[in-house]
mmCIF file of C-alpha atoms in Angstrom:
data_model
loop_
_atom_site.group_PDB
_atom_site.id
_atom_site.type_symbol
_atom_site.label_atom_id
_atom_site.label_comp_id
_atom_site.label_asym_id
_atom_site.label_seq_id
_atom_site.Cartn_x
_atom_site.Cartn_y
_atom_site.Cartn_z
ATOM 1 C CA ALA A 1 12.041 14.003 6.450
ATOM 2 C CA GLU A 2 11.468 17.714 7.868
ATOM 3 C CA SER A 3 13.175 19.219 11.024
ATOM 4 C CA ILE A 4 11.146 19.866 14.182
ATOM 5 C CA ASP A 5 12.751 23.257 15.022
ATOM 6 C CA PRO A 6 11.620 26.311 13.569
ATOM 7 C CA THR A 7 14.820 27.763 13.673
ATOM 8 C CA ASP A 8 15.598 24.917 10.896
ATOM 9 C CA PHE A 9 12.558 26.575 8.499
ATOM 10 C CA GLY A 10 13.721 27.360 4.627
ATOM 11 C CA LYS A 11 17.179 25.974 5.410
ATOM 12 C CA LYS A 12 17.888 22.265 2.631
ATOM 13 C CA PRO A 13 17.673 19.434 4.221
ATOM 14 C CA TRP A 14 21.750 18.238 4.181
ATOM 15 C CA GLU A 15 21.821 22.227 5.540
ATOM 16 C CA VAL A 16 20.032 20.742 8.943
ATOM 17 C CA GLU A 17 21.851 19.330 11.758
ATOM 18 C CA LEU A 18 19.561 16.749 13.066
ATOM 19 C CA ALA A 19 21.349 14.998 17.059
ATOM 20 C CA ASP A 20 18.089 12.171 17.594
ATOM 21 C CA ALA A 21 14.966 11.296 15.803
ATOM 22 C CA ASN A 22 13.352 13.320 18.415
ATOM 23 C CA ASP A 23 14.265 15.961 16.558
ATOM 24 C CA VAL A 24 13.069 14.497 13.442
ATOM 25 C CA MET A 25 9.029 14.257 11.086
ATOM 26 C CA TYR A 26 8.964 11.859 9.203
ATOM 27 C CA PHE A 27 6.411 11.199 6.311
ATOM 28 C CA ASN A 28 6.062 7.556 4.484
ATOM 29 C CA PHE A 29 3.366 7.726 1.159
ATOM 30 C CA ALA A 30 2.310 5.924 -1.789
ATOM 31 C CA PRO A 31 1.925 8.732 -4.563
ATOM 32 C CA VAL A 32 -1.894 8.034 -7.209
ATOM 33 C CA TYR A 33 -2.101 9.320 -9.863
ATOM 34 C CA ARG A 34 -5.641 8.691 -12.222
ATOM 35 C CA GLY A 35 -5.242 8.583 -15.418
ATOM 36 C CA GLY A 36 -7.302 9.622 -18.746
ATOM 37 C CA GLU A 37 -9.832 12.923 -19.442
ATOM 38 C CA ASP A 38 -8.630 15.453 -16.973
ATOM 39 C CA LYS A 39 -11.842 15.578 -15.565
ATOM 40 C CA GLU A 40 -12.788 18.162 -12.344
ATOM 41 C CA GLY A 41 -10.887 18.025 -9.405
ATOM 42 C CA THR A 42 -6.894 16.625 -8.883
ATOM 43 C CA LYS A 43 -5.219 13.863 -10.589
ATOM 44 C CA HIS A 44 -2.930 13.065 -8.242
ATOM 45 C CA HIS A 45 -2.415 11.580 -4.299
ATOM 46 C CA MET A 46 -0.501 11.500 -2.122
ATOM 47 C CA VAL A 47 -1.766 8.744 0.600
ATOM 48 C CA LEU A 48 0.818 8.974 3.834
ATOM 49 C CA LYS A 49 1.700 5.644 5.566
ATOM 50 C CA GLN A 50 0.338 5.580 10.111
ATOM 51 C CA TYR A 51 2.678 3.113 11.464
ATOM 52 C CA ILE A 52 6.887 2.386 10.965
ATOM 53 C CA SER A 53 8.153 -0.949 10.562
ATOM 54 C CA ASN A 54 10.887 -3.131 9.208
ATOM 55 C CA ALA A 55 10.914 -3.271 6.056
ATOM 56 C CA ASP A 56 10.817 0.795 5.713
ATOM 57 C CA PHE A 57 14.578 1.370 5.538
ATOM 58 C CA LEU A 58 14.949 4.166 7.094
ATOM 59 C CA SER A 59 18.278 2.084 9.475
ATOM 60 C CA ARG A 60 19.843 2.345 6.016
ATOM 61 C CA THR A 61 20.397 6.587 5.696
ATOM 62 C CA THR A 62 21.606 8.954 7.655
ATOM 63 C CA LEU A 63 18.816 9.988 9.989
ATOM 64 C CA PRO A 64 18.621 9.327 13.091
ATOM 65 C CA ASN A 65 16.521 5.427 13.239
ATOM 66 C CA PRO A 66 12.975 6.457 14.906
ATOM 67 C CA SER A 67 12.962 2.462 15.417
ATOM 68 C CA ASP A 68 15.118 3.563 18.302
ATOM 69 C CA PHE A 69 13.417 6.367 19.362
ATOM 70 C CA ASP A 70 10.887 4.122 20.088
ATOM 71 C CA VAL A 71 9.001 6.702 17.545
ATOM 72 C CA HIS A 72 6.578 3.668 16.776
ATOM 73 C CA ALA A 73 3.896 6.014 13.824
ATOM 74 C CA TYR A 74 4.814 8.275 11.273
ATOM 75 C CA ALA A 75 3.812 12.618 11.836
ATOM 76 C CA LYS A 76 0.431 13.473 11.103
ATOM 77 C CA ALA A 77 0.622 16.220 7.796
ATOM 78 C CA ASP A 78 -1.312 18.448 9.955
ATOM 79 C CA ARG A 79 1.942 18.998 12.057
ATOM 80 C CA SER A 80 3.813 19.693 8.575
ATOM 81 C CA LYS A 81 5.269 23.984 7.974
ATOM 82 C CA VAL A 82 6.030 22.944 4.172
ATOM 83 C CA LEU A 83 4.612 18.962 3.005
ATOM 84 C CA VAL A 84 0.577 19.735 2.615
ATOM 85 C CA GLU A 85 1.342 23.300 0.528
ATOM 86 C CA THR A 86 4.699 22.193 -1.334
ATOM 87 C CA LEU A 87 2.210 19.608 -2.167
ATOM 88 C CA ALA A 88 -1.011 21.681 -2.863
ATOM 89 C CA LYS A 89 1.277 23.444 -4.877
ATOM 90 C CA ARG A 90 1.590 20.122 -7.379
ATOM 91 C CA ASN A 91 -1.857 20.059 -7.414
ATOM 92 C CA VAL A 92 -1.376 16.853 -4.838
ATOM 93 C CA THR A 93 -5.223 15.840 -2.395
ATOM 94 C CA VAL A 94 -2.442 14.470 0.986
ATOM 95 C CA VAL A 95 -5.362 11.449 2.088
ATOM 96 C CA THR A 96 -4.563 10.939 5.347
ATOM 97 C CA ASP A 97 -7.390 8.770 6.429
ATOM 98 C CA ASN A 98 -6.702 6.402 4.009
ATOM 99 C CA TYR A 99 -9.843 6.855 2.360
ATOM 100 C CA MET A 100 -11.298 8.894 -1.075
ATOM 101 C CA GLU A 101 -13.648 9.078 -4.267
ATOM 102 C CA ILE A 102 -12.772 9.204 -7.251
ATOM 103 C CA ASP A 103 -15.063 9.726 -10.127
ATOM 104 C CA GLY A 104 -17.685 7.913 -8.075
ATOM 105 C CA ILE A 105 -15.787 5.445 -6.983
ATOM 106 C CA LYS A 106 -14.874 4.666 -3.123
ATOM 107 C CA ILE A 107 -11.130 3.742 -2.178
ATOM 108 C CA GLY A 108 -9.875 2.465 0.779
ATOM 109 C CA ILE A 109 -6.023 2.035 0.049
ATOM 110 C CA GLU A 110 -3.007 1.478 2.661
ATOM 111 C CA ILE A 111 0.998 0.495 3.344
ATOM 112 C CA CYS A 112 2.080 -2.073 4.538
ATOM 113 C CA LEU A 113 1.493 -2.612 8.155
ATOM 114 C CA ASP A 114 -1.095 -0.388 8.014
ATOM 115 C CA HIS A 115 -3.676 -2.666 6.708
ATOM 116 C CA ARG A 116 -2.138 -5.388 9.478
ATOM 117 C CA MET A 117 -3.401 -2.064 11.543
ATOM 118 C CA GLY A 118 -6.145 -1.628 10.625
ATOM 119 C CA ALA A 119 -5.817 1.752 9.433
ATOM 120 C CA LEU A 120 -8.099 1.725 6.690
ATOM 121 C CA TRP A 121 -11.599 0.129 8.499
ATOM 122 C CA ASN A 122 -10.756 2.039 12.002
ATOM 123 C CA ASN A 123 -11.025 5.408 9.877
ATOM 124 C CA LEU A 124 -13.262 4.315 8.330
ATOM 125 C CA ARG A 125 -15.899 3.548 12.094
ATOM 126 C CA THR A 126 -14.276 6.636 13.223
ATOM 127 C CA LYS A 127 -14.295 9.135 9.887
ATOM 128 C CA HIS A 128 -16.773 7.832 7.341
ATOM 129 C CA GLY A 129 -19.445 6.861 9.589
ATOM 130 C CA SER A 130 -18.843 2.834 8.954
ATOM 131 C CA ASN A 131 -19.616 3.538 5.646
ATOM 132 C CA LEU A 132 -17.386 0.369 3.195
ATOM 133 C CA VAL A 133 -15.315 0.766 -0.189
ATOM 134 C CA ASP A 134 -15.884 -0.106 -3.489
ATOM 135 C CA VAL A 135 -12.345 -0.949 -3.530
ATOM 136 C CA GLN A 136 -9.159 -0.875 -1.153
ATOM 137 C CA LEU A 137 -5.878 -1.421 -2.098
ATOM 138 C CA ILE A 138 -3.256 -2.679 -0.115
ATOM 139 C CA THR A 139 0.769 -1.974 -1.988
ATOM 140 C CA SER A 140 2.946 -3.167 0.206
ATOM 141 C CA ALA A 141 6.740 -5.317 0.818
ATOM 142 C CA GLY A 142 5.859 -8.735 2.769
ATOM 143 C CA MET A 143 2.501 -7.907 3.776
ATOM 144 C CA SER A 144 -1.337 -10.111 2.618
ATOM 145 C CA ILE A 145 -5.002 -9.582 2.246
ATOM 146 C CA GLU A 146 -5.981 -12.113 5.131
ATOM 147 C CA ARG A 147 -3.689 -10.107 7.656
ATOM 148 C CA GLY A 148 -6.406 -7.083 7.803
ATOM 149 C CA PRO A 149 -9.569 -6.351 8.040
ATOM 150 C CA ASN A 150 -11.068 -6.073 4.113
ATOM 151 C CA PRO A 151 -14.092 -3.090 4.503
ATOM 152 C CA ILE A 152 -15.375 -3.921 1.145
ATOM 153 C CA LYS A 153 -18.901 -3.894 -0.184
ATOM 154 C CA PRO A 154 -20.892 -7.455 -0.450
ATOM 155 C CA GLY A 155 -19.246 -7.380 -4.781
ATOM 156 C CA GLY A 156 -16.491 -5.213 -4.087
ATOM 157 C CA VAL A 157 -13.008 -5.629 -4.454
ATOM 158 C CA VAL A 158 -9.095 -5.638 -2.980
ATOM 159 C CA TYR A 159 -6.010 -6.148 -4.754
ATOM 160 C CA LEU A 160 -2.907 -7.221 -2.723
ATOM 161 C CA SER A 161 1.080 -5.630 -4.819
ATOM 162 C CA ASP A 162 3.770 -6.981 -2.970
ATOM 163 C CA GLY A 163 7.337 -6.333 -2.895
ATOM 164 C CA GLU A 164 8.279 -9.482 -1.373
ATOM 165 C CA ALA A 165 5.992 -12.372 -2.381
ATOM 166 C CA SER A 166 3.230 -11.807 -5.200
ATOM 167 C CA SER A 167 -0.222 -10.115 -6.686
ATOM 168 C CA ALA A 168 -3.365 -10.976 -4.478
ATOM 169 C CA ALA A 169 -7.257 -9.975 -5.453
ATOM 170 C CA CYS A 170 -10.129 -11.168 -3.911
ATOM 171 C CA ILE A 171 -13.928 -10.389 -4.182
ATOM 172 C CA ARG A 172 -16.789 -10.150 -1.174
ATOM 173 C CA THR A 173 -19.134 -12.920 -2.485
ATOM 174 C CA ASP A 174 -21.711 -12.578 0.651
ATOM 175 C CA LYS A 175 -24.471 -10.137 0.583
ATOM 176 C CA ALA A 176 -24.790 -9.210 4.865
ATOM 177 C CA ASP A 177 -26.171 -5.536 4.928
ATOM 178 C CA ILE A 178 -23.447 -5.280 8.346
ATOM 179 C CA PHE A 179 -19.535 -6.432 7.316
ATOM 180 C CA ASP A 180 -18.101 -8.051 10.594
ATOM 181 C CA PRO A 181 -13.448 -7.204 10.523
ATOM 182 C CA THR A 182 -12.727 -10.871 11.162
ATOM 183 C CA HIS A 183 -14.385 -11.778 8.502
ATOM 184 C CA ILE A 184 -11.785 -11.834 5.625
ATOM 185 C CA CYS A 185 -10.204 -13.655 2.736
ATOM 186 C CA ARG A 186 -9.642 -16.667 4.399
ATOM 187 C CA GLY A 187 -9.418 -18.702 7.748
ATOM 188 C CA LYS A 188 -5.826 -19.147 7.410
ATOM 189 C CA PRO A 189 -3.231 -16.174 8.846
ATOM 190 C CA ASP A 190 -0.110 -17.093 7.890
ATOM 191 C CA GLY A 191 -0.143 -15.546 3.879
ATOM 192 C CA ILE A 192 1.698 -18.087 2.441
ATOM 193 C CA GLN A 193 -0.239 -19.324 -0.859
ATOM 194 C CA HIS A 194 -2.799 -16.682 -2.051
ATOM 195 C CA ARG A 195 -5.285 -19.082 -3.971
ATOM 196 C CA PRO A 196 -7.331 -21.501 -1.691
ATOM 197 C CA GLN A 197 -10.751 -20.912 -0.733
ATOM 198 C CA GLY A 198 -12.050 -17.810 0.985
ATOM 199 C CA GLY A 199 -13.573 -18.075 3.923
ATOM 200 C CA VAL A 200 -16.935 -19.166 5.111
ATOM 201 C CA GLY A 201 -19.813 -17.022 3.336
ATOM 202 C CA TYR A 202 -17.173 -14.441 2.221
ATOM 203 C CA SER A 203 -14.455 -14.078 -0.358
ATOM 204 C CA ASP A 204 -12.822 -16.271 -2.982
ATOM 205 C CA PHE A 205 -9.478 -14.827 -4.351
ATOM 206 C CA VAL A 206 -9.668 -14.100 -7.975
ATOM 207 C CA GLY A 207 -6.951 -16.283 -10.592
ATOM 208 C CA LEU A 208 -5.020 -14.371 -12.625
ATOM 209 C CA SER A 209 -6.067 -13.433 -16.195
ATOM 210 C CA GLY A 210 -2.575 -13.114 -17.528
ATOM 211 C CA CYS A 211 1.959 -12.384 -16.157
ATOM 212 C CA ILE A 212 4.574 -10.636 -18.513
ATOM 213 C CA ASP A 213 8.099 -11.128 -17.510
ATOM 214 C CA MET A 214 9.671 -8.215 -17.575
ATOM 215 C CA GLU A 215 12.882 -8.255 -17.823
ATOM 216 C CA GLU A 216 13.205 -5.919 -21.500
ATOM 217 C CA SER A 217 11.514 -3.433 -20.301
ATOM 218 C CA GLN A 218 13.704 -0.216 -20.229
ATOM 219 C CA LEU A 219 10.937 1.438 -17.977
ATOM 220 C CA LEU A 220 12.467 -1.091 -15.346
ATOM 221 C CA LYS A 221 16.168 -1.159 -16.351
ATOM 222 C CA GLY A 222 17.868 0.008 -13.395
ATOM 223 C CA TYR A 223 14.797 -0.567 -10.151
ATOM 224 C CA TYR A 224 14.681 -3.611 -10.120
ATOM 225 C CA SER A 225 16.840 -6.441 -8.770
ATOM 226 C CA MET A 226 17.481 -9.725 -11.044
ATOM 227 C CA TYR A 227 18.524 -11.579 -7.440
ATOM 228 C CA GLN A 228 15.369 -10.794 -6.414
ATOM 229 C CA PRO A 229 12.952 -14.774 -6.086
ATOM 230 C CA GLN A 230 9.774 -13.200 -7.964
ATOM 231 C CA GLY A 231 9.062 -13.497 -12.376
ATOM 232 C CA CYS A 232 6.518 -15.532 -13.451
ATOM 233 C CA ALA A 233 7.606 -19.124 -13.289
ATOM 234 C CA ASN A 234 7.640 -17.783 -9.218
ATOM 235 C CA THR A 235 3.658 -16.412 -9.205
ATOM 236 C CA LEU A 236 2.320 -19.769 -10.308
ATOM 237 C CA ARG A 237 4.020 -21.804 -7.366
ATOM 238 C CA THR A 238 2.450 -19.983 -5.288
ATOM 239 C CA TYR A 239 -0.262 -21.617 -7.188
ATOM 240 C CA GLY A 240 0.036 -24.381 -6.821
ATOM 241 C CA ILE A 241 1.244 -25.026 -10.296
ATOM 242 C CA ASP A 242 5.412 -25.872 -10.400
ATOM 243 C CA THR A 243 7.355 -24.250 -13.535
ATOM 244 C CA MET A 244 10.314 -23.468 -11.992
ATOM 245 C CA ASP A 245 13.786 -24.263 -13.924
ATOM 246 C CA ASP A 246 18.005 -24.502 -12.698
ATOM 247 C CA PHE A 247 18.064 -20.900 -12.256
ATOM 248 C CA LYS A 248 17.084 -19.550 -8.076
ATOM 249 C CA TYR A 249 15.973 -15.598 -9.327
ATOM 250 C CA TYR A 250 14.041 -14.358 -11.735
ATOM 251 C CA PRO A 251 12.713 -11.104 -13.292
ATOM 252 C CA PRO A 252 10.125 -8.883 -12.070
ATOM 253 C CA SER A 253 6.608 -9.286 -13.879
ATOM 254 C CA LEU A 254 3.765 -7.793 -14.206
ATOM 255 C CA GLU A 255 0.208 -9.821 -12.718
ATOM 256 C CA ILE A 256 -3.120 -8.851 -14.373
ATOM 257 C CA TYR A 257 -6.087 -9.720 -13.499
ATOM 258 C CA PRO A 258 -9.522 -9.756 -15.262
ATOM 259 C CA THR A 259 -11.750 -6.980 -14.248
ATOM 260 C CA VAL A 260 -14.445 -7.325 -12.051
ATOM 261 C CA ASP A 261 -17.804 -5.315 -11.568
ATOM 262 C CA LEU A 262 -17.831 -2.705 -9.414
ATOM 263 C CA PRO A 263 -20.995 -2.997 -6.691
ATOM 264 C CA ALA A 264 -23.795 -1.028 -7.463
ATOM 265 C CA GLU A 265 -25.058 1.558 -5.521
#
């Protein structure tokens, strides 16, 4: 968050006194890192979220809660005095339109509610000539692939990583030249299970190729609670395979999908 008062410029965050949410520019983002050999261009991106949702924990901070002031969207990057400039010094590119191209792969990324609001498809229509992406990524806490448009090319793939459910993936299987935003990975919109058949003539969900429980991982130690219904046993249950035992809670897990060939140009 950043104060909009010009007299606060240069102050430390704890030195700024904020009366209400209208004094604050809120930002929410997903960091994106490209691995492998260092090639031309940045390896680090910051994708900004557009819409404020109840899952964003703003009411748990000392900042004024924007929902109390009828603020529903995050600030635009060009309004910030420090955001883009500060991140540029760290070789981080700010992504404001849910779209990036890395090594020739066209990627769309949406954060939670942005997917439900169709942020990627809206930006592709208004800023990128309605061109479709090869890969769509959704990171969320209570979202599903079929709750928003999937503007991927025929043969493209969409992945969901959700902290309150499980992961999911589907491939667009039709060959239509014109994208219909009402054609999603399946017709049933409630988002409870993650592996039924896809919508008619459009796409099918992809089955997992592996799942690894991470309860002993030092990488995740201290970052995840054991008291959440997750883990591989819970994931399998979403596929109709009940391996749940008498324990109530399960550790975080890594869900692994098979390799997918991206669409040819």
